[in-house]
């Protein structure tokens, strides 16, 4: 006979062995039906959190890192399921990267000025409650990365995530709250809505409790936040070119470019989107790419593929010409599935579609966010650099180069003026993946904060004491 105590022990054991996604639905912490409720709850939590010292904030961040590592794969799977984009293995790596390399409170530095007339301190203080809009391409990574940075800065956070990533974004908000509670912090210091819409976004943006806004996404959302009248950080679109000159290690360049371009099926905004190569090494580069999982399509197939991955957007105003834009159904999808649409059937080893095109071709000019890499042959390095600058469209986002010539490195970096400039490595080195430097999933080119971290989400406060405490 099993007694009641044994039954409850068995139930407890089964429940604790279950993966979170299999557990019966419980109310997620920090996820509300309306934006008004989310704002009220976040405000209440902030009234407690604003008195937390750095050690208390850091204890919370430690728990967020721990839970992010523990649930990285669960989130990666849910993100792919929710958004139908990306690659589970790469998304798992991205979550570990966020947990390991997003700076915490150590990023906040106090400046002290002492002299004959006393002591002045400049400290990095919270803004209060930050309203953050997050993308579908890196949904949970952005929620967690923003949460670590913004909580480290002493702020509360409201999220209005992309509607196509609402389940995974809610999961991440709940995870952050679970971590906060485990560290003894206040519930709902990070909050969101279960069904984000433009209406909930507007409510968040315009609410007087929201003191700072952060947009991670395409040009529409950045423009909207920058015209809000509030302090805003904009992390916008890119179209990163990669240039290869004839001094580069071509074998390595080919592998690095395919590795970067196919990472999470090209969803990262930093990923290589078009390639400009000097013609004397172009054949060797293409050959190297073919050895690394690329499939070459000819010009007729390029035209077929254009019909699949691009659609005609209706003119915005009368008189405008129709414009080709990406077909969102194919963003972040596997190369194999995209190729099948033009009747090419390949194995799982194929991870990238490559082709040779003219500079003006749509794949070069458009931020596709698909594992498709157009390659343009150039006679000289100068021509490649000039084309790369034009293809980046002044986004000031990311650019990459394979070269051993420091003059080329310098000239290209100066000409393109991007926030991130990676040399002789896959593009993801630009966010601290297998490289030096911290990570972020909010790269603020338009407003200049760059590779954001806790300090980006603080404001300076000056504390002055006259004629005392300068002890020399
Ligand atoms: P998206 O612009 O469609 O959506 C981003 C967010 O903005 C979503 O939450 C969406 O609901 C909201 N949004 C979109 N238009 C809006 C508007 N007019 N008003 C208010 N909210 C609006 O982007 P996405 O497809 O999810 O992500 C891909 C884009 O984001 C790419 O352009 C990519 O380069 C960019 N991105 C940039 C960074 C960066 O750090 N700079 C990081 C990730 C993605």
PDB file of C-alpha atoms in Angstrom, residues 48-249:
ATOM      1  CA  UNK A  48      11.145  49.031  -3.589  1.00  0.00           C
ATOM      2  CA  UNK A  49      13.886  48.425  -6.151  1.00  0.00           C
ATOM      3  CA  UNK A  50      15.004  52.054  -6.354  1.00  0.00           C
ATOM      4  CA  UNK A  51      16.507  51.696  -2.862  1.00  0.00           C
ATOM      5  CA  UNK A  52      18.481  48.556  -3.773  1.00  0.00           C
ATOM      6  CA  UNK A  53      22.217  48.932  -3.564  1.00  0.00           C
ATOM      7  CA  UNK A  54      24.613  47.519  -6.149  1.00  0.00           C
ATOM      8  CA  UNK A  55      25.204  44.324  -4.201  1.00  0.00           C
ATOM      9  CA  UNK A  56      21.480  43.584  -4.125  1.00  0.00           C
ATOM     10  CA  UNK A  57      21.164  44.304  -7.856  1.00  0.00           C
ATOM     11  CA  UNK A  58      24.165  42.105  -8.539  1.00  0.00           C
ATOM     12  CA  UNK A  59      22.612  39.211  -6.593  1.00  0.00           C
ATOM     13  CA  UNK A  60      19.583  39.450  -8.879  1.00  0.00           C
ATOM     14  CA  UNK A  61      21.787  39.499 -11.984  1.00  0.00           C
ATOM     15  CA  UNK A  62      23.635  36.396 -10.777  1.00  0.00           C
ATOM     16  CA  UNK A  63      20.299  34.565 -10.590  1.00  0.00           C
ATOM     17  CA  UNK A  64      19.312  35.771 -14.085  1.00  0.00           C
ATOM     18  CA  UNK A  65      22.595  34.437 -15.457  1.00  0.00           C
ATOM     19  CA  UNK A  66      22.058  31.107 -13.688  1.00  0.00           C
ATOM     20  CA  UNK A  67      18.496  30.621 -14.966  1.00  0.00           C
ATOM     21  CA  UNK A  68      19.429  31.745 -18.490  1.00  0.00           C
ATOM     22  CA  UNK A  69      22.139  29.081 -18.647  1.00  0.00           C
ATOM     23  CA  UNK A  70      19.812  26.449 -17.219  1.00  0.00           C
ATOM     24  CA  UNK A  71      16.964  27.224 -19.645  1.00  0.00           C
ATOM     25  CA  UNK A  72      18.956  28.271 -22.721  1.00  0.00           C
ATOM     26  CA  UNK A  73      17.880  25.312 -24.821  1.00  0.00           C
ATOM     27  CA  UNK A  74      14.247  25.509 -23.743  1.00  0.00           C
ATOM     28  CA  UNK A  75      14.161  29.167 -24.789  1.00  0.00           C
ATOM     29  CA  UNK A  76      15.967  28.430 -28.066  1.00  0.00           C
ATOM     30  CA  UNK A  77      13.387  25.795 -28.969  1.00  0.00           C
ATOM     31  CA  UNK A  78      10.459  27.975 -27.944  1.00  0.00           C
ATOM     32  CA  UNK A  79      11.846  30.943 -29.904  1.00  0.00           C
ATOM     33  CA  UNK A  80      12.085  28.860 -33.097  1.00  0.00           C
ATOM     34  CA  UNK A  81       8.610  27.421 -32.491  1.00  0.00           C
ATOM     35  CA  UNK A  82       7.071  30.819 -31.754  1.00  0.00           C
ATOM     36  CA  UNK A  83       8.702  32.818 -34.554  1.00  0.00           C
ATOM     37  CA  UNK A  84       9.325  30.014 -37.102  1.00  0.00           C
ATOM     38  CA  UNK A  85      12.785  31.554 -37.566  1.00  0.00           C
ATOM     39  CA  UNK A  86      16.370  30.682 -36.761  1.00  0.00           C
ATOM     40  CA  UNK A  87      18.300  27.684 -35.549  1.00  0.00           C
ATOM     41  CA  UNK A  88      17.908  26.019 -32.141  1.00  0.00           C
ATOM     42  CA  UNK A  89      21.600  25.253 -31.644  1.00  0.00           C
ATOM     43  CA  UNK A  90      22.712  28.797 -32.484  1.00  0.00           C
ATOM     44  CA  UNK A  91      19.950  30.332 -30.385  1.00  0.00           C
ATOM     45  CA  UNK A  92      21.102  28.180 -27.455  1.00  0.00           C
ATOM     46  CA  UNK A  93      24.635  29.575 -27.872  1.00  0.00           C
ATOM     47  CA  UNK A  94      23.227  33.111 -28.009  1.00  0.00           C
ATOM     48  CA  UNK A  95      21.507  32.648 -24.652  1.00  0.00           C
ATOM     49  CA  UNK A  96      24.720  31.385 -23.053  1.00  0.00           C
ATOM     50  CA  UNK A  97      26.547  34.373 -24.524  1.00  0.00           C
ATOM     51  CA  UNK A  98      24.002  36.785 -23.019  1.00  0.00           C
ATOM     52  CA  UNK A  99      24.280  35.078 -19.627  1.00  0.00           C
ATOM     53  CA  UNK A 100      28.088  35.164 -19.648  1.00  0.00           C
ATOM     54  CA  UNK A 101      28.994  38.438 -21.296  1.00  0.00           C
ATOM     55  CA  UNK A 102      26.317  41.053 -20.587  1.00  0.00           C
ATOM     56  CA  UNK A 103      27.979  43.366 -18.051  1.00  0.00           C
ATOM     57  CA  UNK A 104      26.375  43.899 -14.661  1.00  0.00           C
ATOM     58  CA  UNK A 105      26.841  46.637 -12.061  1.00  0.00           C
ATOM     59  CA  UNK A 106      30.634  46.659 -12.531  1.00  0.00           C
ATOM     60  CA  UNK A 107      29.883  48.665 -15.661  1.00  0.00           C
ATOM     61  CA  UNK A 108      28.828  51.663 -13.559  1.00  0.00           C
ATOM     62  CA  UNK A 109      31.708  53.942 -12.682  1.00  0.00           C
ATOM     63  CA  UNK A 110      31.671  56.835 -10.270  1.00  0.00           C
ATOM     64  CA  UNK A 111      33.829  59.823 -11.074  1.00  0.00           C
ATOM     65  CA  UNK A 112      35.345  61.774  -8.160  1.00  0.00           C
ATOM     66  CA  UNK A 113      36.764  65.301  -8.528  1.00  0.00           C
ATOM     67  CA  UNK A 114      38.672  66.549  -5.507  1.00  0.00           C
ATOM     68  CA  UNK A 115      40.568  69.783  -5.003  1.00  0.00           C
ATOM     69  CA  UNK A 116      40.986  72.925  -2.933  1.00  0.00           C
ATOM     70  CA  UNK A 117      37.246  73.554  -2.922  1.00  0.00           C
ATOM     71  CA  UNK A 118      36.153  70.121  -1.741  1.00  0.00           C
ATOM     72  CA  UNK A 119      34.788  66.953  -3.316  1.00  0.00           C
ATOM     73  CA  UNK A 120      32.401  66.403  -6.201  1.00  0.00           C
ATOM     74  CA  UNK A 121      31.045  63.004  -7.151  1.00  0.00           C
ATOM     75  CA  UNK A 122      29.442  62.099 -10.447  1.00  0.00           C
ATOM     76  CA  UNK A 123      27.384  58.937 -10.129  1.00  0.00           C
ATOM     77  CA  UNK A 124      25.447  56.886 -12.650  1.00  0.00           C
ATOM     78  CA  UNK A 125      21.844  56.863 -11.537  1.00  0.00           C
ATOM     79  CA  UNK A 126      18.753  55.035 -12.765  1.00  0.00           C
ATOM     80  CA  UNK A 127      16.321  56.703 -15.145  1.00  0.00           C
ATOM     81  CA  UNK A 128      13.375  55.037 -13.439  1.00  0.00           C
ATOM     82  CA  UNK A 129      11.147  52.861 -15.574  1.00  0.00           C
ATOM     83  CA  UNK A 130      12.365  52.123 -19.085  1.00  0.00           C
ATOM     84  CA  UNK A 131      10.021  51.150 -21.923  1.00  0.00           C
ATOM     85  CA  UNK A 132      11.759  48.684 -24.237  1.00  0.00           C
ATOM     86  CA  UNK A 133      10.522  47.466 -27.619  1.00  0.00           C
ATOM     87  CA  UNK A 134      12.119  44.199 -28.708  1.00  0.00           C
ATOM     88  CA  UNK A 135      12.437  42.365 -32.042  1.00  0.00           C
ATOM     89  CA  UNK A 136      11.291  39.002 -33.339  1.00  0.00           C
ATOM     90  CA  UNK A 137      14.772  38.054 -34.526  1.00  0.00           C
ATOM     91  CA  UNK A 138      16.474  37.740 -31.096  1.00  0.00           C
ATOM     92  CA  UNK A 139      13.434  37.867 -28.831  1.00  0.00           C
ATOM     93  CA  UNK A 140      14.380  36.281 -25.488  1.00  0.00           C
ATOM     94  CA  UNK A 141      18.067  37.209 -25.827  1.00  0.00           C
ATOM     95  CA  UNK A 142      17.104  40.869 -26.140  1.00  0.00           C
ATOM     96  CA  UNK A 143      14.668  40.702 -23.201  1.00  0.00           C
ATOM     97  CA  UNK A 144      17.296  39.065 -20.982  1.00  0.00           C
ATOM     98  CA  UNK A 145      20.196  41.218 -22.168  1.00  0.00           C
ATOM     99  CA  UNK A 146      18.152  44.418 -21.709  1.00  0.00           C
ATOM    100  CA  UNK A 147      16.932  43.214 -18.298  1.00  0.00           C
ATOM    101  CA  UNK A 148      20.467  42.546 -17.018  1.00  0.00           C
ATOM    102  CA  UNK A 149      21.744  45.928 -18.251  1.00  0.00           C
ATOM    103  CA  UNK A 150      18.733  47.957 -17.175  1.00  0.00           C
ATOM    104  CA  UNK A 151      18.369  46.331 -13.733  1.00  0.00           C
ATOM    105  CA  UNK A 152      22.122  46.723 -13.191  1.00  0.00           C
ATOM    106  CA  UNK A 153      21.546  50.427 -13.850  1.00  0.00           C
ATOM    107  CA  UNK A 154      18.853  50.389 -11.138  1.00  0.00           C
ATOM    108  CA  UNK A 155      15.839  50.711 -13.433  1.00  0.00           C
ATOM    109  CA  UNK A 156      12.540  48.902 -13.776  1.00  0.00           C
ATOM    110  CA  UNK A 157      11.631  47.661 -17.277  1.00  0.00           C
ATOM    111  CA  UNK A 158       8.437  47.425 -19.304  1.00  0.00           C
ATOM    112  CA  UNK A 159       8.657  45.396 -22.475  1.00  0.00           C
ATOM    113  CA  UNK A 160       6.476  45.645 -25.541  1.00  0.00           C
ATOM    114  CA  UNK A 161       7.839  42.712 -27.547  1.00  0.00           C
ATOM    115  CA  UNK A 162       7.245  41.877 -31.184  1.00  0.00           C
ATOM    116  CA  UNK A 163       3.749  40.345 -31.553  1.00  0.00           C
ATOM    117  CA  UNK A 164       5.237  37.446 -33.527  1.00  0.00           C
ATOM    118  CA  UNK A 165       7.477  36.549 -30.594  1.00  0.00           C
ATOM    119  CA  UNK A 166       5.059  37.120 -27.740  1.00  0.00           C
ATOM    120  CA  UNK A 167       5.211  33.632 -26.197  1.00  0.00           C
ATOM    121  CA  UNK A 168       8.978  33.441 -26.002  1.00  0.00           C
ATOM    122  CA  UNK A 169       9.255  37.053 -24.862  1.00  0.00           C
ATOM    123  CA  UNK A 170       6.726  36.415 -22.073  1.00  0.00           C
ATOM    124  CA  UNK A 171       8.733  33.327 -21.101  1.00  0.00           C
ATOM    125  CA  UNK A 172      11.863  35.470 -20.795  1.00  0.00           C
ATOM    126  CA  UNK A 173      10.080  38.127 -18.715  1.00  0.00           C
ATOM    127  CA  UNK A 174       8.826  35.374 -16.406  1.00  0.00           C
ATOM    128  CA  UNK A 175      12.354  33.923 -16.174  1.00  0.00           C
ATOM    129  CA  UNK A 176      13.785  37.288 -15.167  1.00  0.00           C
ATOM    130  CA  UNK A 177      11.083  37.656 -12.502  1.00  0.00           C
ATOM    131  CA  UNK A 178      11.740  34.157 -11.187  1.00  0.00           C
ATOM    132  CA  UNK A 179      15.382  35.125 -10.832  1.00  0.00           C
ATOM    133  CA  UNK A 180      14.487  38.395  -9.102  1.00  0.00           C
ATOM    134  CA  UNK A 181      12.256  36.540  -6.629  1.00  0.00           C
ATOM    135  CA  UNK A 182      14.945  33.911  -5.983  1.00  0.00           C
ATOM    136  CA  UNK A 183      17.297  36.745  -5.010  1.00  0.00           C
ATOM    137  CA  UNK A 184      14.657  38.265  -2.727  1.00  0.00           C
ATOM    138  CA  UNK A 185      13.787  41.142  -5.083  1.00  0.00           C
ATOM    139  CA  UNK A 186      10.389  42.667  -5.855  1.00  0.00           C
ATOM    140  CA  UNK A 187       7.977  40.888  -8.183  1.00  0.00           C
ATOM    141  CA  UNK A 188       7.220  42.601 -11.540  1.00  0.00           C
ATOM    142  CA  UNK A 189      10.279  44.862 -11.663  1.00  0.00           C
ATOM    143  CA  UNK A 190      10.263  43.618 -15.261  1.00  0.00           C
ATOM    144  CA  UNK A 191       6.791  43.503 -16.797  1.00  0.00           C
ATOM    145  CA  UNK A 192       5.042  43.030 -20.124  1.00  0.00           C
ATOM    146  CA  UNK A 193       1.701  42.252 -21.746  1.00  0.00           C
ATOM    147  CA  UNK A 194       0.606  38.837 -22.975  1.00  0.00           C
ATOM    148  CA  UNK A 195      -0.626  40.322 -26.272  1.00  0.00           C
ATOM    149  CA  UNK A 196       1.606  43.182 -27.391  1.00  0.00           C
ATOM    150  CA  UNK A 197       0.156  45.448 -30.084  1.00  0.00           C
ATOM    151  CA  UNK A 198       0.764  48.943 -31.465  1.00  0.00           C
ATOM    152  CA  UNK A 199      -1.855  50.128 -28.979  1.00  0.00           C
ATOM    153  CA  UNK A 200      -0.005  48.684 -25.966  1.00  0.00           C
ATOM    154  CA  UNK A 201       3.216  50.119 -27.401  1.00  0.00           C
ATOM    155  CA  UNK A 202       1.660  53.603 -27.624  1.00  0.00           C
ATOM    156  CA  UNK A 203       0.371  53.349 -24.061  1.00  0.00           C
ATOM    157  CA  UNK A 204       3.826  52.422 -22.824  1.00  0.00           C
ATOM    158  CA  UNK A 205       5.596  55.117 -24.831  1.00  0.00           C
ATOM    159  CA  UNK A 206       3.250  57.880 -23.706  1.00  0.00           C
ATOM    160  CA  UNK A 207       2.871  56.957 -20.037  1.00  0.00           C
ATOM    161  CA  UNK A 208       4.359  59.568 -17.691  1.00  0.00           C
ATOM    162  CA  UNK A 209       6.006  56.887 -15.482  1.00  0.00           C
ATOM    163  CA  UNK A 210       8.131  55.748 -18.421  1.00  0.00           C
ATOM    164  CA  UNK A 211      11.217  57.948 -18.374  1.00  0.00           C
ATOM    165  CA  UNK A 212      13.347  56.402 -21.095  1.00  0.00           C
ATOM    166  CA  UNK A 213      12.597  54.426 -24.257  1.00  0.00           C
ATOM    167  CA  UNK A 214      14.713  51.834 -26.018  1.00  0.00           C
ATOM    168  CA  UNK A 215      13.931  50.438 -29.462  1.00  0.00           C
ATOM    169  CA  UNK A 216      15.643  47.370 -30.876  1.00  0.00           C
ATOM    170  CA  UNK A 217      14.299  46.705 -34.372  1.00  0.00           C
ATOM    171  CA  UNK A 218      13.864  48.071 -37.847  1.00  0.00           C
ATOM    172  CA  UNK A 219      13.650  51.696 -39.026  1.00  0.00           C
ATOM    173  CA  UNK A 220       9.909  52.093 -38.227  1.00  0.00           C
ATOM    174  CA  UNK A 221      10.199  51.551 -34.511  1.00  0.00           C
ATOM    175  CA  UNK A 222      13.405  53.575 -34.144  1.00  0.00           C
ATOM    176  CA  UNK A 223      11.823  56.556 -35.924  1.00  0.00           C
ATOM    177  CA  UNK A 224       8.692  56.264 -33.796  1.00  0.00           C
ATOM    178  CA  UNK A 225      10.624  56.293 -30.505  1.00  0.00           C
ATOM    179  CA  UNK A 226      12.966  59.069 -31.561  1.00  0.00           C
ATOM    180  CA  UNK A 227       9.961  61.290 -32.271  1.00  0.00           C
ATOM    181  CA  UNK A 228       8.355  60.532 -28.899  1.00  0.00           C
ATOM    182  CA  UNK A 229       9.732  63.578 -27.107  1.00  0.00           C
ATOM    183  CA  UNK A 230      11.362  61.378 -24.447  1.00  0.00           C
ATOM    184  CA  UNK A 231      14.979  60.303 -23.997  1.00  0.00           C
ATOM    185  CA  UNK A 232      15.313  57.393 -26.416  1.00  0.00           C
ATOM    186  CA  UNK A 233      17.957  54.902 -27.491  1.00  0.00           C
ATOM    187  CA  UNK A 234      17.571  53.537 -31.000  1.00  0.00           C
ATOM    188  CA  UNK A 235      19.149  50.246 -32.116  1.00  0.00           C
ATOM    189  CA  UNK A 236      18.164  49.984 -35.741  1.00  0.00           C
ATOM    190  CA  UNK A 237      18.589  48.036 -38.951  1.00  0.00           C
ATOM    191  CA  UNK A 238      21.837  47.169 -40.671  1.00  0.00           C
ATOM    192  CA  UNK A 239      22.938  45.669 -43.976  1.00  0.00           C
ATOM    193  CA  UNK A 240      26.512  44.625 -43.132  1.00  0.00           C
ATOM    194  CA  UNK A 241      28.868  44.216 -46.088  1.00  0.00           C
ATOM    195  CA  UNK A 242      31.933  42.007 -45.955  1.00  0.00           C
ATOM    196  CA  UNK A 243      34.933  42.904 -48.107  1.00  0.00           C
ATOM    197  CA  UNK A 244      37.664  40.426 -49.060  1.00  0.00           C
ATOM    198  CA  UNK A 245      40.929  41.691 -50.531  1.00  0.00           C
ATOM    199  CA  UNK A 246      43.769  39.749 -52.131  1.00  0.00           C
ATOM    200  CA  UNK A 247      45.983  39.806 -49.025  1.00  0.00           C
ATOM    201  CA  UNK A 248      43.478  37.809 -46.968  1.00  0.00           C
ATOM    202  CA  UNK A 249      43.771  34.176 -45.934  1.00  0.00           C
TER     203      UNK A 249
END
